[in-house]
Tab-separated table of C-alpha atoms and ligand atoms in Angstrom:
chain	number	residue	atom	x	y	z
A	1	UNK	CA	0.000	0.000	0.000
A	2	UNK	CA	2.551	2.573	1.169
A	3	UNK	CA	4.945	1.546	-1.574
A	4	UNK	CA	2.413	2.028	-4.352
A	5	UNK	CA	1.742	5.552	-3.087
A	6	UNK	CA	5.451	6.337	-2.962
A	7	UNK	CA	5.869	4.947	-6.467
A	8	UNK	CA	3.382	7.541	-7.687
A	9	UNK	CA	5.735	10.263	-6.418
A	10	UNK	CA	8.704	8.538	-8.010
A	11	UNK	CA	6.979	8.606	-11.358
A	12	UNK	CA	6.469	12.346	-10.936
A	13	UNK	CA	10.167	12.714	-10.050
A	14	UNK	CA	11.170	10.958	-13.241
A	15	UNK	CA	8.633	12.533	-15.576
A	16	UNK	CA	8.969	15.998	-14.084
A	17	UNK	CA	12.751	16.130	-14.445
A	18	UNK	CA	13.277	17.143	-10.840
A	19	UNK	CA	15.755	15.506	-8.486
A	20	UNK	CA	13.714	16.007	-5.371
A	21	UNK	CA	10.153	16.733	-4.326
A	22	UNK	CA	9.083	18.762	-1.322
A	23	UNK	CA	5.637	17.822	-0.003
A	24	UNK	CA	4.063	20.363	2.346
A	25	UNK	CA	0.333	19.752	1.853
A	26	UNK	CA	-0.694	17.989	5.081
A	27	UNK	CA	-3.131	15.591	3.440
A	28	UNK	CA	-0.410	14.531	1.027
A	29	UNK	CA	2.017	14.110	3.933
A	30	UNK	CA	-0.602	11.928	5.642
A	31	UNK	CA	-1.275	9.990	2.434
A	32	UNK	CA	2.375	9.225	1.736
A	33	UNK	CA	3.741	8.707	5.246
A	34	UNK	CA	0.799	7.780	7.483
A	35	UNK	CA	1.364	10.791	9.777
A	36	UNK	CA	-1.820	12.285	11.237
A	37	UNK	CA	-0.427	15.301	13.104
A	38	UNK	CA	-0.834	18.901	12.017
A	39	UNK	CA	2.655	20.038	11.060
A	40	UNK	CA	5.240	18.208	8.950
A	41	UNK	CA	6.813	18.047	5.496
A	42	UNK	CA	8.417	15.424	3.287
A	43	UNK	CA	11.478	15.584	1.081
A	44	UNK	CA	11.663	12.723	-1.402
A	45	UNK	CA	14.328	11.769	-3.882
A	46	UNK	CA	14.579	8.802	-6.228
A	47	UNK	CA	16.196	6.690	-3.495
A	48	UNK	CA	15.331	8.277	-0.159
A	49	UNK	CA	12.457	9.732	1.795
A	50	UNK	CA	12.729	12.159	4.695
A	51	UNK	CA	9.995	13.126	7.108
A	52	UNK	CA	10.510	16.434	8.907
A	53	UNK	CA	8.586	17.696	11.906
A	54	UNK	CA	9.073	19.636	15.134
A	55	UNK	CA	9.581	18.278	18.653
A	56	UNK	CA	5.839	18.163	19.418
A	57	UNK	CA	5.439	15.403	16.866
A	58	UNK	CA	8.619	13.335	16.782
A	59	UNK	CA	7.270	10.633	19.097
A	60	UNK	CA	4.005	10.389	17.153
A	61	UNK	CA	5.944	10.313	13.885
A	62	UNK	CA	8.120	7.429	15.055
A	63	UNK	CA	4.932	5.444	15.729
A	64	UNK	CA	2.991	6.374	12.603
A	65	UNK	CA	5.528	6.982	9.866
A	66	UNK	CA	7.165	4.172	7.962
A	67	UNK	CA	9.531	4.225	5.024
A	68	UNK	CA	10.918	7.676	5.879
A	69	UNK	CA	13.849	8.876	7.924
A	70	UNK	CA	12.398	11.109	10.664
A	71	UNK	CA	14.180	14.429	11.171
A	72	UNK	CA	13.276	16.929	13.882
A	73	UNK	CA	13.636	20.630	13.156
A	74	UNK	CA	13.421	23.709	15.354
A	75	UNK	CA	12.460	26.051	12.555
A	76	UNK	CA	10.684	24.555	9.581
A	77	UNK	CA	12.223	26.544	6.725
A	78	UNK	CA	15.678	26.116	8.198
A	79	UNK	CA	15.192	22.390	8.660
A	80	UNK	CA	13.989	21.981	5.089
A	81	UNK	CA	16.678	24.136	3.507
A	82	UNK	CA	19.458	22.431	5.499
A	83	UNK	CA	18.320	19.020	4.294
A	84	UNK	CA	17.890	20.160	0.688
A	85	UNK	CA	21.368	21.687	0.788
A	86	UNK	CA	22.865	18.530	2.336
A	87	UNK	CA	21.295	16.417	-0.397
A	88	UNK	CA	22.603	18.895	-2.997
A	89	UNK	CA	19.280	18.941	-4.798
A	90	UNK	CA	19.283	21.197	-7.851
A	91	UNK	CA	15.725	21.033	-9.066
A	92	UNK	CA	13.122	20.679	-6.380
A	93	UNK	CA	9.487	20.137	-7.260
A	94	UNK	CA	7.096	21.775	-4.789
A	95	UNK	CA	3.387	22.325	-4.249
A	96	UNK	CA	3.193	25.971	-5.244
A	97	UNK	CA	-0.442	26.357	-4.210
A	98	UNK	CA	0.397	25.162	-0.750
A	99	UNK	CA	3.439	27.287	0.064
A	100	UNK	CA	3.030	30.937	1.005
A	101	UNK	CA	4.856	33.580	-0.942
A	102	UNK	CA	6.897	34.386	2.172
A	103	UNK	CA	7.912	30.770	2.777
A	104	UNK	CA	8.874	30.308	-0.853
A	105	UNK	CA	11.098	33.402	-0.804
A	106	UNK	CA	12.768	32.328	2.397
A	107	UNK	CA	13.360	28.815	1.061
A	108	UNK	CA	14.743	30.052	-2.253
A	109	UNK	CA	17.028	32.356	-0.269
A	110	UNK	CA	18.437	29.640	1.962
A	111	UNK	CA	18.805	26.921	-0.667
A	112	UNK	CA	21.996	27.613	-2.543
A	113	UNK	CA	22.053	26.715	-6.206
A	114	UNK	CA	18.657	25.014	-6.134
A	115	UNK	CA	15.572	25.936	-8.066
A	116	UNK	CA	11.998	25.355	-6.925
A	117	UNK	CA	9.691	24.134	-9.660
A	118	UNK	CA	5.890	24.085	-9.214
A	119	UNK	CA	4.508	20.576	-9.693
A	120	UNK	CA	0.971	20.959	-8.357
A	121	UNK	CA	-0.683	19.692	-11.478
A	122	UNK	CA	0.948	16.306	-11.037
A	123	UNK	CA	0.873	15.985	-7.283
A	124	UNK	CA	-2.740	17.105	-6.956
A	125	UNK	CA	-3.856	13.903	-8.625
A	126	UNK	CA	-1.953	11.341	-6.550
A	127	UNK	CA	-4.855	10.811	-4.132
A	128	UNK	CA	-7.670	10.703	-6.691
A	129	UNK	CA	-7.752	6.909	-7.119
A	130	UNK	CA	-8.472	5.177	-3.824
A	131	UNK	CA	-7.145	1.845	-2.576
A	132	UNK	CA	-9.153	-0.683	-0.548
A	133	UNK	CA	-8.055	0.664	2.810
A	134	UNK	CA	-9.186	4.145	1.859
A	135	UNK	CA	-12.511	2.924	0.469
A	136	UNK	CA	-13.095	1.029	3.716
A	137	UNK	CA	-12.598	4.174	5.775
A	138	UNK	CA	-14.759	6.271	3.470
A	139	UNK	CA	-17.569	3.696	3.741
A	140	UNK	CA	-17.281	3.759	7.508
A	141	UNK	CA	-17.510	7.564	7.551
A	142	UNK	CA	-20.613	7.329	5.343
A	143	UNK	CA	-22.228	4.715	7.603
A	144	UNK	CA	-21.712	6.872	10.667
A	145	UNK	CA	-23.186	9.911	8.941
A	146	UNK	CA	-26.204	8.076	7.472
A	147	UNK	CA	-27.029	6.376	10.752
A	148	UNK	CA	-26.878	9.760	12.468
A	149	UNK	CA	-29.201	11.414	9.974
A	150	UNK	CA	-31.681	8.533	10.282
A	151	UNK	CA	-31.694	9.047	14.030
A	152	UNK	CA	-32.530	12.719	13.586
A	153	UNK	CA	-34.849	12.855	10.576
A	154	UNK	CA	-37.860	13.196	12.875
A	155	UNK	CA	-36.546	16.583	13.960
A	156	UNK	CA	-37.119	17.975	10.477
A	157	UNK	CA	-40.586	19.321	11.181
A	158	UNK	CA	-42.409	22.607	11.527
A	159	UNK	CA	-41.404	24.591	14.584
A	160	UNK	CA	-37.872	23.193	14.911
A	161	UNK	CA	-34.853	25.390	14.507
A	162	UNK	CA	-32.208	24.853	11.817
A	163	UNK	CA	-29.320	25.117	14.240
A	164	UNK	CA	-30.923	22.726	16.740
A	165	UNK	CA	-31.187	20.085	14.016
A	166	UNK	CA	-27.591	20.681	12.905
A	167	UNK	CA	-26.346	20.446	16.476
A	168	UNK	CA	-28.188	17.207	17.208
A	169	UNK	CA	-26.958	15.679	13.962
A	170	UNK	CA	-23.377	16.654	14.711
A	171	UNK	CA	-23.670	15.264	18.219
A	172	UNK	CA	-24.992	11.952	16.850
A	173	UNK	CA	-22.130	11.682	14.363
A	174	UNK	CA	-19.585	12.110	17.160
A	175	UNK	CA	-21.421	9.650	19.361
A	176	UNK	CA	-21.664	7.133	16.522
A	177	UNK	CA	-17.890	7.054	16.153
A	178	UNK	CA	-16.861	9.944	13.917
A	179	UNK	CA	-13.443	11.448	14.687
A	180	UNK	CA	-15.049	14.732	13.845
A	181	UNK	CA	-17.688	16.271	11.639
A	182	UNK	CA	-16.523	16.733	8.054
A	183	UNK	CA	-17.506	20.402	7.780
A	184	UNK	CA	-19.984	22.762	9.338
A	185	UNK	CA	-23.314	21.005	8.814
A	186	UNK	CA	-25.693	22.848	6.512
A	187	UNK	CA	-29.362	23.004	7.455
A	188	UNK	CA	-31.118	25.574	5.281
A	189	UNK	CA	-34.892	25.889	5.077
A	190	UNK	CA	-37.411	27.951	3.146
A	191	UNK	CA	-35.899	30.796	1.151
A	192	UNK	CA	-32.606	30.096	2.977
A	193	UNK	CA	-32.445	26.854	0.974
A	194	UNK	CA	-31.548	29.102	-1.960
A	195	UNK	CA	-28.145	29.637	-0.317
A	196	UNK	CA	-25.948	26.757	-1.505
A	197	UNK	CA	-23.917	26.992	1.711
A	198	UNK	CA	-26.520	28.253	4.168
A	199	UNK	CA	-25.203	28.232	7.725
A	200	UNK	CA	-27.769	26.839	10.144
A	201	UNK	CA	-29.576	29.803	11.668
A	202	UNK	CA	-32.125	30.370	14.388
A	203	UNK	CA	-34.848	30.232	11.774
A	204	UNK	CA	-37.595	27.756	12.502
A	205	UNK	CA	-38.909	25.415	9.843
A	206	UNK	CA	-42.372	26.070	8.469
A	207	UNK	CA	-44.851	23.948	6.591
A	208	UNK	CA	-44.431	24.249	2.832
A	209	UNK	CA	-40.633	24.613	2.891
A	210	UNK	CA	-37.709	22.707	1.503
A	211	UNK	CA	-35.003	21.827	4.031
A	212	UNK	CA	-31.527	21.129	2.656
A	213	UNK	CA	-29.262	19.108	4.937
A	214	UNK	CA	-25.653	18.750	3.763
A	215	UNK	CA	-23.514	16.852	6.224
A	216	UNK	CA	-20.599	14.502	6.650
A	217	UNK	CA	-18.424	12.654	9.128
A	218	UNK	CA	-14.678	12.043	9.330
A	219	UNK	CA	-13.390	8.601	10.172
A	220	UNK	CA	-9.640	7.883	10.522
A	221	UNK	CA	-8.803	10.822	8.300
A	222	UNK	CA	-11.417	10.141	5.604
A	223	UNK	CA	-14.567	12.122	4.916
A	224	UNK	CA	-18.124	11.577	3.827
A	225	UNK	CA	-20.314	14.187	2.145
A	226	UNK	CA	-24.018	13.808	1.388
A	227	UNK	CA	-27.011	16.096	0.907
A	228	UNK	CA	-30.686	15.288	1.419
A	229	UNK	CA	-33.430	17.785	0.638
A	230	UNK	CA	-36.600	17.240	2.647
A	231	UNK	CA	-39.959	18.837	2.256
A	232	UNK	CA	-42.185	19.930	5.106
A	233	UNK	CA	-45.778	19.119	4.297
A	234	UNK	CA	-47.097	18.554	0.795
A	235	UNK	CA	-45.125	20.119	-2.059
A	236	UNK	CA	-46.996	22.185	-4.652
A	237	UNK	CA	-46.584	21.655	-8.386
A	238	UNK	CA	-43.558	23.873	-8.891
A	239	UNK	CA	-41.834	22.486	-5.819
A	240	UNK	CA	-42.354	18.951	-7.099
A	241	UNK	CA	-41.170	19.964	-10.553
A	242	UNK	CA	-37.926	21.558	-9.351
A	243	UNK	CA	-37.192	18.600	-7.094
A	244	UNK	CA	-37.736	16.174	-9.959
A	245	UNK	CA	-35.465	18.136	-12.311
A	246	UNK	CA	-32.613	18.043	-9.797
A	247	UNK	CA	-33.261	14.381	-9.032
A	248	UNK	CA	-33.227	13.467	-12.735
A	249	UNK	CA	-30.034	15.473	-13.313
A	250	UNK	CA	-28.467	13.565	-10.411
A	251	UNK	CA	-29.693	10.155	-11.619
A	252	UNK	CA	-28.674	10.754	-15.227
A	253	UNK	CA	-25.199	11.899	-14.206
A	254	UNK	CA	-24.732	8.820	-12.015
A	255	UNK	CA	-25.871	6.405	-14.705
A	256	UNK	CA	-23.598	8.032	-17.291
A	257	UNK	CA	-20.406	7.490	-15.242
A	258	UNK	CA	-17.810	5.376	-17.069
A	259	UNK	CA	-14.078	5.147	-16.533
A	260	UNK	CA	-12.313	7.033	-19.322
A	261	UNK	CA	-14.927	9.762	-19.724
A	262	UNK	CA	-13.981	13.385	-19.242
A	263	UNK	CA	-15.089	14.919	-15.945
A	264	UNK	CA	-16.302	17.906	-17.934
A	265	UNK	CA	-18.620	15.634	-19.961
A	266	UNK	CA	-20.020	14.178	-16.774
A	267	UNK	CA	-20.681	17.699	-15.497
A	268	UNK	CA	-22.441	18.496	-18.761
A	269	UNK	CA	-24.907	15.630	-18.267
A	270	UNK	CA	-26.315	17.191	-15.079
A	271	UNK	CA	-25.870	20.797	-16.202
A	272	UNK	CA	-27.428	20.196	-19.616
A	273	UNK	CA	-30.465	18.537	-18.074
A	274	UNK	CA	-31.084	21.437	-15.687
A	275	UNK	CA	-30.467	23.982	-18.442
A	276	UNK	CA	-32.870	22.268	-20.844
A	277	UNK	CA	-35.500	22.296	-18.114
A	278	UNK	CA	-35.140	26.074	-17.939
A	279	UNK	CA	-33.241	26.364	-14.664
A	280	UNK	CA	-29.674	26.702	-15.955
A	281	UNK	CA	-29.220	30.110	-14.332
A	282	UNK	CA	-29.962	28.619	-10.934
A	283	UNK	CA	-27.223	25.984	-10.908
A	284	UNK	CA	-23.965	27.829	-10.321
A	285	UNK	CA	-21.588	25.316	-8.775
A	286	UNK	CA	-19.775	22.255	-10.110
A	287	UNK	CA	-21.557	18.895	-10.336
A	288	UNK	CA	-19.156	17.182	-7.958
A	289	UNK	CA	-15.749	16.812	-6.331
A	290	UNK	CA	-13.433	14.089	-5.120
A	291	UNK	CA	-13.652	13.137	-1.442
A	292	UNK	CA	-10.976	11.422	0.624
A	293	UNK	CA	-8.466	12.850	3.076
A	294	UNK	CA	-9.974	16.228	2.193
A	295	UNK	CA	-13.677	16.981	1.745
A	296	UNK	CA	-12.881	18.654	-1.567
A	297	UNK	CA	-10.122	17.060	-3.601
A	298	UNK	CA	-9.539	15.782	-7.103
A	299	UNK	CA	-11.137	15.004	-9.417
A	300	UNK	CA	-13.124	18.160	-10.093
A	301	UNK	CA	-16.441	17.412	-11.803
A	302	UNK	CA	-17.063	20.814	-13.338
A	303	UNK	CA	-17.429	22.546	-16.700
A	304	UNK	CA	-13.752	23.545	-16.823
A	305	UNK	CA	-12.211	20.401	-15.401
A	306	UNK	CA	-9.389	18.705	-17.273
A	307	UNK	CA	-9.715	15.556	-15.146
A	308	UNK	CA	-10.601	12.160	-16.548
A	309	UNK	CA	-12.806	9.714	-14.638
A	310	UNK	CA	-10.866	6.622	-13.569
A	311	UNK	CA	-11.761	3.357	-11.898
A	312	UNK	CA	-11.233	3.680	-8.139
A	313	UNK	CA	-12.032	7.377	-7.923
A	314	UNK	CA	-14.496	8.485	-5.252
A	315	UNK	CA	-16.435	11.685	-5.875
A	316	UNK	CA	-19.784	13.360	-5.322
A	317	UNK	CA	-22.598	14.060	-7.744
A	318	UNK	CA	-24.516	17.032	-6.369
A	319	UNK	CA	-26.574	19.100	-8.764
A	320	UNK	CA	-28.815	21.786	-7.292
A	321	UNK	CA	-31.259	24.518	-8.197
A	322	UNK	CA	-31.341	27.635	-6.024
A	323	UNK	CA	-33.969	30.269	-6.670
A	324	UNK	CA	-33.507	33.466	-4.654
A	325	UNK	CA	-36.540	34.280	-2.543
A	326	UNK	CA	-38.142	30.919	-3.331
A	327	UNK	CA	-35.878	28.173	-2.014
A	328	UNK	CA	-33.667	25.453	-3.353
A	329	UNK	CA	-32.969	21.757	-3.827
A	330	UNK	CA	-29.661	19.904	-3.797
A	331	UNK	CA	-29.225	16.153	-4.018
A	332	UNK	CA	-25.773	14.759	-3.300
A	333	UNK	CA	-24.410	11.237	-3.283
A	334	UNK	CA	-20.894	9.827	-3.244
A	335	UNK	CA	-19.898	7.281	-5.884
A	336	UNK	CA	-17.008	4.879	-6.405
A	337	UNK	CA	-16.070	4.432	-10.064
A	338	UNK	CA	-15.965	0.747	-11.070
A	339	UNK	CA	-14.728	-0.996	-14.226
A	340	UNK	CA	-17.902	-0.239	-16.164
A	341	UNK	CA	-19.896	2.302	-14.169
A	342	UNK	CA	-20.103	3.188	-10.531
A	343	UNK	CA	-21.276	2.089	-7.126
A	344	UNK	CA	-23.313	4.611	-5.142
A	345	UNK	CA	-21.733	4.663	-1.686
A	346	UNK	CA	-24.145	6.909	0.186
A	347	UNK	CA	-27.382	5.144	0.957
A	348	UNK	CA	-30.095	7.533	2.145
A	349	UNK	CA	-33.261	7.779	0.070
A	350	UNK	CA	-33.321	10.623	-2.431
A	351	UNK	CA	-37.036	10.417	-3.120
A	352	UNK	CA	-38.872	13.560	-2.110
A	353	UNK	CA	-40.136	12.937	1.371
A	354	UNK	CA	-42.824	14.991	2.929
A	355	UNK	CA	-42.159	15.356	6.638
A	356	UNK	CA	-45.264	16.447	8.524
B	401	ZN	ZN1	-22.040	18.229	0.618
B	402	ZN	ZN1	-20.013	18.022	-1.751
């Protein structure tokens, strides 16, 4: 497992014509070394791997990290530049989007005769295809989250407050074994459901409103992400219509998934459906995103994505329609791409459910 991940970096080393790679993105550090703490970096060459951290984490690193020589630093930039100088690296690939301008300048200053070359495009994809261990953890995170929503669905009813529901759901996820919640739970009702990322407020739910609940759990580093849209009472014609359009866009996108297709084409399936139904202006975000050690990671399922769908990828399909002043609907599931299609990992019903 660990070796296959490290081999992915070695391929980047060879193809990218660099003689070393500096990894500073924490999720990538975790992915490659097993370290779960909050500050560390890796320096990898064709033959060696070094794990650098400060004294708070050396003991933890010795337990968690394998396949790397653990080095303790007092100051991060100094520790990194000393090692890079000792190894006499000339061309060092680095994650440009992850290093601040200040840190980059300081590093370039202290590393004599070395050049830092941005390699984000290559490194950003190393985690996109999941192995069995990762899929197991993702499924566990999903189970915890689904179980927790089932326990709290009854709270989605007139008179209850958005933030109360969010709080209870978050509490259940922790109690059911989540390391943490994946992100701030979204509970958005009525015209607030038109806000794609509506923070739970003190608003109470009323009859005749949509309630969007977007939630997830984290289990051993891995996330889940799912959205259910409920309806309080009996939906009218337009409410039913909008729900059905989003549901169909979601279903059609999921059934079109094949390894080898362009992520942008997959996005177009959902987007085209919503546009043809006349609601194109009300669907502003991407159709989906990879989920793993980060809630949002590669691949990007959006109109400008250059990613290609591959077997083993885990991502969301989450079209939505948000009409200001009226309300909104989003339906989100996580899928695992298989050899000829996909497996839907999240299991809660996506039929419109009237909650009285
Ligand atoms: Zn979500
Ligand atoms: Zn999502």
